[in-house]
Amino acid sequence: MDYADEIYFGLKSVKNQRIWYDYLNVSNIDEAIKIIKLAKDKNKKSYIAANEVYSQREIENTIKTIKTLLSNGLDGIILKDINLASYFKNKTDIILSTTAIVFNASALNFYIRNTGLNRIVIPQHLKPSDAIDIMKIKGIQYEIFYFLDVYCRNVAGACKFHFFDGKIREKSNCKFKVNEENIAMRPPSIYDRAKIIYDYNKMGVKYIKLARDGSTDYKIKIIKEVDIMLSIIKKSSSDKVFIQAIKKYF
Amino acid sequence: MEKAIILDDILNKEINIEKYDFVYSGSEFCFKKIPSPDTIKKIKHKNIVLMTPLLSDNSLKKIKKILDLIKISEIVINDLGLLEYLIKKHSEIKINIGRVLATSLSYSLGFGKVKETITKHINAIEIDNLIEKDINLKNKKLHFHYPFSYLTHSLICHFKIDNKCNCFTSYTKLDSAEFSNIYAKQNAYFLYEKNISSNTLIKRMVYHWIKN
């Protein structure tokens, strides 16, 4: 926690985009409160990922749980569900998850009106050149994932590979072959992904987020890597200089 | 029961579109497959349904242009930005929620703020075998896509060679030790299932043409 400015977590009892993986979720509310308190002690902010949609039955428990966490110092919610957001609108910080699949300024305005969001996590498949109109919207903060560490091939928020037949699989569930050739959707090269981070930084993105996957040691390693990248961006006079430096360090 | 066919290629002579009440043109998944106004004009059918994917601002502009140039009576949307535009500017067009958006909004469509801001503007929901169990609306029509159910899609097109699309133009079976029924087409993955739901809200069958 000393290495990051903010922390977010999933909770087993609150459906979220990584609910299939036990190890990516805090097991109970007491554990979650411990994390929130620890963050407070260290003067950091904490957020819960509640970034799925909820049935009428599920939403009552979700609201109850989040209210308990907020009363213990939680700073906000990463969400996509407009029904959930409408309950917490103007009561806490709302961060719109990538799972809301917002790809244009009109869609973002729709969510702003209906959720009271303060920040959006830009979908990883939205190119910086396609996000210009979105980022003209004032009063919103922008966040991206650290794409060098995590880059899903498919559109987060509209992907059933994890659960469509009721079996939980690891990453291999989206790799297939045709005539012996692997046709899994290839993500961009790490240099292209670094360039996306560079462009978004220059466009005014203030937050860079690490995914939940990986051990604590791995996380610390990645945060240090992010720090190096951000300092290279700061010192680079152009994207070409930046990519040259990235090739040297990564 | 209405019958519809998805028409990927207007030159496909193997499909007799007169047999169908509706012809779907466009794509729910790929913005590169948004047809031009001229292409739509060439479809000789009285009931054309325009399918649209998730839209960047530039793609949204293309759709707006189509709607300004051509009289479209029914549209499948997968983007809330387009919904905003249709409500404000084209209230005469029947709006159907597409399978990407239906997957994303799922149970939330049935109540609360989502019902008030989205569902009330909707004519029908495009569903398939996988989506159906997550949609529980008593007063909206359902259009059942058959026999391919949407699994996911990518917007990082690995098939792109020399800046041109090179993806599967027709449903192509994927090799998998675990599954015998996964297919890819364009930038999307599907589950092939022969079951047809008996849900009484299904008012239209939307057939996906499979090359023999």
Coordinates of C-alpha atoms in Angstrom, one line a residue:
Chain A
M1 CA 0.0 0.0 0.0
D2 CA 3.0 2.3 0.5
Y3 CA 3.7 2.2 -3.2
A4 CA 0.3 3.2 -4.5
D5 CA -1.9 6.3 -4.0
E6 CA -5.1 4.4 -4.0
I7 CA -6.3 0.8 -3.5
Y8 CA -9.3 -1.1 -4.8
F9 CA -10.6 -4.5 -4.0
G10 CA -13.3 -7.0 -4.8
L11 CA -15.4 -8.6 -2.2
K12 CA -16.7 -12.2 -2.6
S13 CA -20.3 -11.3 -1.6
V14 CA -20.5 -8.4 -4.1
K15 CA -20.6 -9.5 -7.7
N16 CA -17.7 -8.0 -9.7
Q17 CA -15.9 -8.7 -12.9
R18 CA -13.4 -11.1 -11.3
I19 CA -15.9 -12.9 -9.0
W20 CA -15.0 -16.2 -10.7
Y21 CA -11.6 -16.1 -9.0
D22 CA -11.5 -16.5 -5.2
Y23 CA -8.0 -15.3 -5.0
L24 CA -8.9 -11.9 -6.5
N25 CA -11.5 -11.1 -4.0
V26 CA -11.5 -10.3 -0.3
S27 CA -13.2 -13.1 1.5
N28 CA -15.5 -11.2 3.9
I29 CA -16.6 -7.8 5.0
D30 CA -14.3 -7.7 8.1
E31 CA -11.3 -8.2 5.8
A32 CA -12.6 -5.4 3.6
I33 CA -12.9 -3.1 6.6
K34 CA -9.3 -3.9 7.7
I35 CA -8.1 -2.9 4.2
I36 CA -10.1 0.4 4.3
K37 CA -8.8 1.2 7.8
L38 CA -5.2 0.4 6.7
A39 CA -5.6 2.7 3.7
K40 CA -7.0 5.5 6.0
D41 CA -4.0 5.1 8.4
K42 CA -1.7 5.6 5.5
N43 CA -3.7 8.5 4.1
K44 CA -4.7 6.6 1.0
K45 CA -8.1 6.2 -0.7
S46 CA -9.9 2.9 -1.0
Y47 CA -12.5 1.7 -3.5
I48 CA -14.6 -1.4 -4.0
A49 CA -15.1 -2.9 -7.5
A50 CA -18.8 -3.6 -7.8
N51 CA -18.6 -3.5 -11.6
E52 CA -21.3 -5.9 -12.7
V53 CA -25.1 -5.5 -13.0
Y54 CA -27.3 -6.8 -10.3
S55 CA -30.8 -8.4 -10.2
Q56 CA -33.4 -6.8 -8.1
R57 CA -32.7 -9.4 -5.4
E58 CA -28.9 -8.9 -5.5
I59 CA -28.9 -5.2 -5.5
E60 CA -30.4 -4.9 -2.0
N61 CA -27.6 -6.9 -0.4
T62 CA -25.0 -5.1 -2.6
I63 CA -26.3 -1.7 -1.4
K64 CA -26.4 -2.8 2.2
T65 CA -22.8 -4.1 2.0
I66 CA -21.5 -1.0 0.3
K67 CA -23.2 1.3 2.9
T68 CA -21.5 -0.6 5.7
L69 CA -18.1 -0.2 4.0
L70 CA -18.8 3.5 3.4
S71 CA -19.6 4.0 7.0
N72 CA -16.2 2.5 7.8
G73 CA -14.4 5.0 5.5
L74 CA -14.6 3.5 2.0
D75 CA -14.0 6.4 -0.5
G76 CA -16.1 5.2 -3.4
I77 CA -17.3 2.6 -5.8
I78 CA -16.1 1.4 -9.2
L79 CA -19.3 0.4 -11.0
K80 CA -21.2 0.0 -14.2
D81 CA -24.8 -0.6 -13.0
I82 CA -26.9 2.6 -13.4
N83 CA -29.4 1.2 -10.9
L84 CA -26.7 0.8 -8.3
A85 CA -25.2 4.2 -9.2
S86 CA -28.5 6.0 -8.9
Y87 CA -28.7 4.9 -5.2
F88 CA -25.2 6.2 -4.4
K89 CA -25.3 9.3 -6.7
N90 CA -23.9 12.3 -4.8
K91 CA -23.3 10.2 -1.7
T92 CA -19.8 8.9 -2.6
D93 CA -17.2 8.9 -5.3
I94 CA -18.4 7.0 -8.4
I95 CA -15.8 5.6 -10.8
L96 CA -17.3 4.3 -14.1
S97 CA -15.7 0.9 -14.8
T98 CA -14.4 -0.2 -18.2
T99 CA -17.2 -2.8 -18.1
A100 CA -19.7 0.0 -18.8
I101 CA -18.2 -0.1 -22.4
V102 CA -18.4 3.7 -23.0
F103 CA -16.8 4.4 -26.4
N104 CA -18.1 7.9 -27.2
A105 CA -18.8 11.2 -25.6
S106 CA -22.6 10.8 -25.9
A107 CA -22.5 7.6 -24.0
L108 CA -20.3 9.2 -21.3
N109 CA -22.7 12.1 -21.0
F110 CA -25.6 9.6 -20.5
Y111 CA -23.7 7.9 -17.6
I112 CA -22.7 11.3 -16.1
R113 CA -26.3 12.3 -16.0
N114 CA -27.5 9.1 -14.5
T115 CA -24.7 8.1 -12.2
G116 CA -23.0 11.3 -11.0
L117 CA -19.7 9.8 -11.8
N118 CA -16.5 11.7 -11.0
R119 CA -14.1 9.5 -13.0
I120 CA -14.1 7.0 -15.9
V121 CA -11.7 4.1 -16.5
I122 CA -11.3 4.4 -20.3
P123 CA -11.9 1.0 -22.0
Q124 CA -8.7 -0.6 -23.1
H125 CA -9.9 -1.0 -26.7
L126 CA -10.6 2.6 -27.2
K127 CA -7.6 4.2 -29.0
P128 CA -6.4 7.6 -27.8
S129 CA -7.2 9.0 -31.2
D130 CA -10.9 7.9 -30.8
A131 CA -11.1 9.3 -27.2
I132 CA -10.5 12.9 -28.1
D133 CA -14.2 13.9 -27.9
I134 CA -14.7 11.9 -24.7
M135 CA -11.8 13.7 -23.0
K136 CA -13.2 17.1 -24.0
I137 CA -15.9 16.6 -21.3
K138 CA -15.0 18.7 -18.3
G139 CA -15.3 17.9 -14.7
I140 CA -14.4 14.3 -15.1
Q141 CA -11.1 12.6 -14.2
Y142 CA -9.7 9.9 -16.5
E143 CA -8.0 6.6 -15.7
I144 CA -6.4 3.8 -17.7
F145 CA -5.1 0.4 -16.9
Y146 CA -1.4 -0.3 -17.0
F147 CA -1.6 -2.0 -20.4
L148 CA 1.8 -3.5 -20.3
D149 CA 0.7 -5.8 -17.5
V150 CA -2.8 -6.5 -18.5
Y151 CA -4.5 -6.4 -21.9
C152 CA -7.6 -8.6 -22.4
R153 CA -8.4 -9.5 -26.0
N154 CA -12.1 -9.2 -25.6
V155 CA -14.4 -6.4 -24.7
A156 CA -14.7 -6.3 -20.9
G157 CA -18.3 -6.1 -19.8
A158 CA -19.7 -8.1 -22.7
C159 CA -17.7 -11.3 -22.5
K160 CA -19.1 -14.7 -21.5
F161 CA -16.0 -16.8 -21.9
H162 CA -15.5 -17.0 -18.1
F163 CA -18.9 -18.5 -17.3
F164 CA -21.0 -19.4 -20.3
D165 CA -21.0 -23.2 -19.5
G166 CA -20.7 -22.9 -15.7
K167 CA -17.1 -23.9 -15.6
I168 CA -14.4 -21.5 -14.4
R169 CA -11.2 -21.5 -16.4
E170 CA -8.0 -19.6 -16.4
K171 CA -6.8 -17.5 -19.3
S172 CA -6.8 -20.4 -21.7
N173 CA -10.5 -20.1 -22.1
C174 CA -10.3 -17.7 -25.0
K175 CA -7.6 -19.4 -27.1
F176 CA -8.7 -21.4 -30.1
K177 CA -7.2 -22.8 -33.2
V178 CA -8.3 -23.2 -36.8
N179 CA -6.3 -25.6 -38.9
E180 CA -3.6 -25.8 -36.2
E181 CA -3.2 -22.0 -36.3
N182 CA -3.8 -20.2 -33.0
I183 CA -6.4 -17.6 -33.7
A184 CA -6.6 -16.0 -30.2
M185 CA -7.1 -12.3 -30.7
R186 CA -3.6 -10.9 -30.4
P187 CA -3.2 -7.8 -28.3
P188 CA -0.9 -5.0 -29.5
S189 CA 2.8 -5.3 -28.9
I190 CA 4.1 -4.0 -25.6
Y191 CA 5.6 -1.0 -27.4
D192 CA 2.2 -0.2 -29.0
R193 CA 0.7 -0.5 -25.6
A194 CA 3.3 1.8 -24.1
K195 CA 2.6 4.3 -26.8
I196 CA -1.1 4.2 -25.8
I197 CA -0.2 5.0 -22.2
Y198 CA 2.1 7.8 -23.5
D199 CA -0.7 9.3 -25.6
Y200 CA -3.3 9.1 -22.8
N201 CA -0.8 10.7 -20.4
K202 CA -0.3 13.6 -22.8
M203 CA -4.1 13.9 -23.2
G204 CA -4.6 14.4 -19.5
V205 CA -5.2 11.0 -18.0
K206 CA -4.3 11.3 -14.3
Y207 CA -4.7 7.8 -13.0
I208 CA -3.1 4.5 -14.0
K209 CA -4.4 1.4 -12.5
L210 CA -3.0 -2.1 -11.9
A211 CA -5.2 -5.1 -12.3
R212 CA -5.9 -7.3 -9.3
D213 CA -4.0 -10.3 -10.6
G214 CA -0.5 -11.2 -9.2
S215 CA 1.2 -11.6 -5.8
T216 CA 2.1 -8.6 -3.6
D217 CA 5.8 -8.9 -4.7
Y218 CA 4.7 -8.9 -8.3
K219 CA 2.5 -5.9 -7.7
I220 CA 5.4 -4.0 -6.1
K221 CA 7.6 -4.9 -9.1
I222 CA 4.9 -3.6 -11.5
I223 CA 4.4 -0.4 -9.6
K224 CA 8.1 0.4 -9.8
E225 CA 7.9 -0.4 -13.5
V226 CA 5.0 2.1 -13.8
D227 CA 7.1 4.7 -11.9
I228 CA 10.0 4.2 -14.4
M229 CA 7.6 4.5 -17.3
L230 CA 6.0 7.7 -16.0
S231 CA 9.4 9.3 -15.4
I232 CA 10.4 8.4 -19.0
I233 CA 7.2 10.0 -20.3
K234 CA 8.0 13.1 -18.3
K235 CA 11.6 13.3 -19.7
S236 CA 10.7 12.4 -23.3
S237 CA 10.6 15.2 -25.8
S238 CA 8.5 13.1 -28.3
D239 CA 6.7 9.8 -28.6
K240 CA 9.7 8.5 -30.7
V241 CA 12.1 9.4 -27.9
F242 CA 9.8 7.7 -25.5
I243 CA 9.6 4.5 -27.4
Q244 CA 13.3 4.3 -27.8
A245 CA 13.7 4.7 -24.1
I246 CA 11.1 2.0 -23.4
K247 CA 12.9 -0.4 -25.7
K248 CA 16.0 0.1 -23.6
Y249 CA 14.3 -0.4 -20.3
F250 CA 11.6 -3.0 -21.0
Chain B
M1 CA -44.0 -15.4 -35.8
E2 CA -41.9 -13.0 -37.9
K3 CA -38.9 -14.3 -39.8
A4 CA -35.7 -12.3 -40.4
I5 CA -32.4 -13.0 -42.1
I6 CA -29.0 -11.4 -41.4
L7 CA -27.6 -10.2 -44.7
D8 CA -23.8 -9.8 -44.6
D9 CA -23.4 -9.5 -48.3
I10 CA -26.1 -8.0 -50.5
L11 CA -24.7 -9.8 -53.5
N12 CA -25.3 -13.2 -51.9
K13 CA -27.6 -14.8 -54.4
E14 CA -28.0 -17.9 -52.2
I15 CA -30.3 -16.1 -49.9
N16 CA -33.8 -15.5 -51.1
I17 CA -34.7 -12.4 -49.0
E18 CA -38.3 -12.5 -50.2
K19 CA -38.9 -15.4 -47.9
Y20 CA -38.3 -13.2 -44.9
D21 CA -40.3 -10.5 -43.3
F22 CA -37.2 -8.5 -42.2
V23 CA -33.6 -8.2 -43.5
Y24 CA -30.9 -7.3 -41.0
S25 CA -28.0 -5.3 -42.5
G26 CA -24.8 -4.2 -40.7
S27 CA -23.0 -5.7 -37.7
E28 CA -23.5 -5.8 -34.0
F29 CA -19.8 -6.2 -33.5
C30 CA -17.6 -4.5 -36.0
F31 CA -17.7 -0.8 -36.9
K32 CA -15.9 -1.5 -40.1
K33 CA -19.1 -3.4 -41.2
I34 CA -21.4 -0.5 -41.0
P35 CA -22.9 -0.4 -44.5
S36 CA -22.8 2.7 -46.6
P37 CA -26.0 4.5 -47.4
D38 CA -25.6 3.3 -51.0
T39 CA -25.2 -0.3 -49.9
I40 CA -28.4 -0.1 -47.9
K41 CA -30.3 1.4 -50.8
K42 CA -29.4 -1.6 -52.9
I43 CA -31.2 -4.0 -50.6
K44 CA -34.6 -4.6 -52.2
H45 CA -36.7 -5.3 -49.2
K46 CA -39.4 -3.2 -47.5
N47 CA -38.3 -4.0 -44.0
I48 CA -34.6 -3.3 -43.4
V49 CA -33.3 -3.4 -39.8
L50 CA -29.9 -1.7 -39.4
M51 CA -27.6 -3.4 -37.0
T52 CA -25.0 -1.3 -35.2
P53 CA -22.0 -2.1 -32.9
L54 CA -20.3 -0.2 -30.1
L55 CA -19.4 3.1 -31.5
S56 CA -16.5 5.5 -31.2
D57 CA -17.4 9.2 -31.9
N58 CA -16.3 8.8 -35.5
S59 CA -18.4 5.7 -36.0
L60 CA -21.3 7.4 -34.3
K61 CA -21.1 10.1 -36.9
K62 CA -21.3 7.5 -39.7
I63 CA -24.5 6.1 -38.3
K64 CA -26.0 9.6 -37.9
K65 CA -25.2 10.2 -41.6
I66 CA -27.0 7.0 -42.6
L67 CA -30.0 7.9 -40.5
D68 CA -30.1 11.4 -42.1
L69 CA -29.9 10.1 -45.6
I70 CA -32.1 6.9 -45.5
K71 CA -35.4 6.2 -44.0
I72 CA -34.7 3.4 -41.5
S73 CA -37.7 2.1 -39.6
E74 CA -35.9 -0.2 -37.2
I75 CA -32.4 -0.3 -35.7
V76 CA -30.4 -2.6 -33.4
I77 CA -28.3 -0.6 -31.0
N78 CA -25.3 -1.7 -28.9
D79 CA -24.3 1.7 -27.7
L80 CA -25.9 4.1 -25.3
G81 CA -24.5 7.1 -27.1
L82 CA -26.6 6.1 -30.1
L83 CA -29.7 5.6 -27.9
E84 CA -29.3 9.2 -26.7
Y85 CA -29.2 10.4 -30.3
L86 CA -32.2 8.3 -31.5
I87 CA -34.4 9.5 -28.6
K88 CA -33.6 13.1 -29.3
K89 CA -33.5 13.1 -33.1
H90 CA -35.3 10.0 -34.5
S91 CA -38.1 9.1 -32.2
E92 CA -39.9 7.5 -35.2
I93 CA -37.3 4.7 -35.4
K94 CA -38.0 1.5 -33.5
I95 CA -35.1 0.7 -31.2
N96 CA -34.0 -2.8 -30.4
I97 CA -31.3 -3.5 -27.9
G98 CA -28.6 -5.7 -29.5
R99 CA -26.9 -8.6 -28.0
V100 CA -23.7 -6.8 -26.8
L101 CA -25.7 -4.2 -24.9
A102 CA -28.2 -6.9 -23.7
T103 CA -25.3 -8.9 -22.4
S104 CA -23.9 -5.8 -20.7
L105 CA -27.2 -4.5 -19.2
S106 CA -28.7 -7.9 -18.5
Y107 CA -30.9 -8.1 -15.4
S108 CA -30.7 -4.4 -14.8
L109 CA -33.0 -3.7 -17.8
G110 CA -36.0 -4.9 -15.7
F111 CA -36.2 -2.3 -13.0
G112 CA -35.1 1.0 -11.5
K113 CA -33.2 3.8 -13.3
V114 CA -32.3 1.5 -16.2
K115 CA -35.9 0.7 -16.9
E116 CA -36.7 4.4 -16.7
T117 CA -33.9 5.7 -18.9
I118 CA -33.3 2.8 -21.3
T119 CA -35.9 0.1 -21.4
K120 CA -38.9 2.4 -21.8
H121 CA -37.6 3.6 -25.1
I122 CA -37.1 0.1 -26.5
N123 CA -39.2 -1.8 -29.0
A124 CA -37.6 -5.2 -28.6
I125 CA -34.5 -7.0 -27.3
E126 CA -32.4 -9.2 -29.6
I127 CA -31.6 -12.3 -27.7
D128 CA -30.1 -15.8 -28.2
N129 CA -29.9 -19.0 -26.2
L130 CA -27.2 -17.6 -23.9
I131 CA -28.7 -14.1 -23.2
E132 CA -32.3 -15.3 -22.8
K133 CA -31.9 -16.5 -19.2
D134 CA -30.6 -13.0 -18.1
I135 CA -33.5 -11.1 -19.6
N136 CA -36.7 -11.1 -17.6
L137 CA -39.0 -8.5 -19.1
K138 CA -42.7 -9.1 -19.2
N139 CA -43.7 -6.5 -21.7
K140 CA -41.0 -6.3 -24.3
K141 CA -40.8 -8.3 -27.5
L142 CA -37.9 -10.6 -28.0
H143 CA -36.1 -11.4 -31.3
F144 CA -34.4 -14.7 -31.1
H145 CA -31.1 -15.2 -33.0
Y146 CA -30.5 -18.7 -34.3
P147 CA -28.4 -20.8 -34.2
F148 CA -25.4 -18.8 -33.0
S149 CA -25.3 -17.3 -29.5
Y150 CA -23.0 -14.4 -28.8
L151 CA -20.0 -15.2 -26.6
T152 CA -17.8 -12.2 -26.9
H153 CA -16.0 -10.0 -29.4
S154 CA -12.6 -8.3 -29.7
L155 CA -11.9 -4.8 -30.9
I156 CA -8.2 -5.6 -31.5
C157 CA -8.5 -7.2 -34.8
H158 CA -5.7 -9.8 -35.2
F159 CA -6.8 -10.6 -38.7
K160 CA -5.8 -7.1 -39.9
I161 CA -3.1 -7.4 -42.5
D162 CA -1.7 -4.4 -44.3
N163 CA -4.4 -2.3 -42.6
K164 CA -7.1 -4.4 -44.2
C165 CA -9.6 -6.7 -42.6
N166 CA -8.9 -10.4 -43.2
C167 CA -11.4 -11.9 -40.8
F168 CA -13.7 -14.8 -41.3
T169 CA -16.6 -13.7 -43.5
S170 CA -18.7 -16.7 -42.6
Y171 CA -19.1 -18.7 -39.4
T172 CA -15.9 -20.8 -39.0
K173 CA -15.7 -23.7 -36.5
L174 CA -12.8 -23.4 -34.1
D175 CA -10.6 -26.3 -33.0
S176 CA -10.8 -26.9 -29.3
A177 CA -10.2 -29.9 -27.1
E178 CA -12.9 -28.8 -24.8
F179 CA -15.7 -27.5 -27.0
S180 CA -17.1 -28.8 -30.2
N181 CA -19.4 -25.9 -30.9
I182 CA -17.5 -22.6 -30.8
Y183 CA -17.4 -20.6 -34.0
A184 CA -15.9 -17.3 -35.0
K185 CA -17.2 -14.8 -37.5
Q186 CA -15.7 -11.3 -38.2
N187 CA -14.4 -10.2 -34.8
A188 CA -16.8 -12.2 -32.7
Y189 CA -17.1 -15.6 -31.1
F190 CA -20.3 -17.7 -30.9
L191 CA -21.7 -20.8 -29.4
Y192 CA -23.6 -23.0 -31.8
E193 CA -26.8 -24.4 -30.3
K194 CA -29.8 -26.0 -32.0
N195 CA -32.2 -25.4 -29.1
I196 CA -35.0 -23.0 -29.8
S197 CA -36.5 -21.4 -26.8
S198 CA -40.2 -21.7 -26.2
N199 CA -40.5 -18.2 -24.6
T200 CA -43.8 -16.8 -25.6
L201 CA -42.4 -13.3 -25.8
I202 CA -40.3 -14.3 -28.8
K203 CA -42.0 -12.6 -31.7
R204 CA -39.3 -12.9 -34.4
M205 CA -36.8 -15.5 -35.4
V206 CA -33.5 -14.0 -36.7
Y207 CA -31.7 -16.6 -38.8
H208 CA -28.0 -16.5 -39.4
W209 CA -27.0 -17.8 -42.7
I210 CA -24.5 -20.6 -42.8
K211 CA -22.5 -21.4 -45.9
N212 CA -23.1 -24.9 -47.1

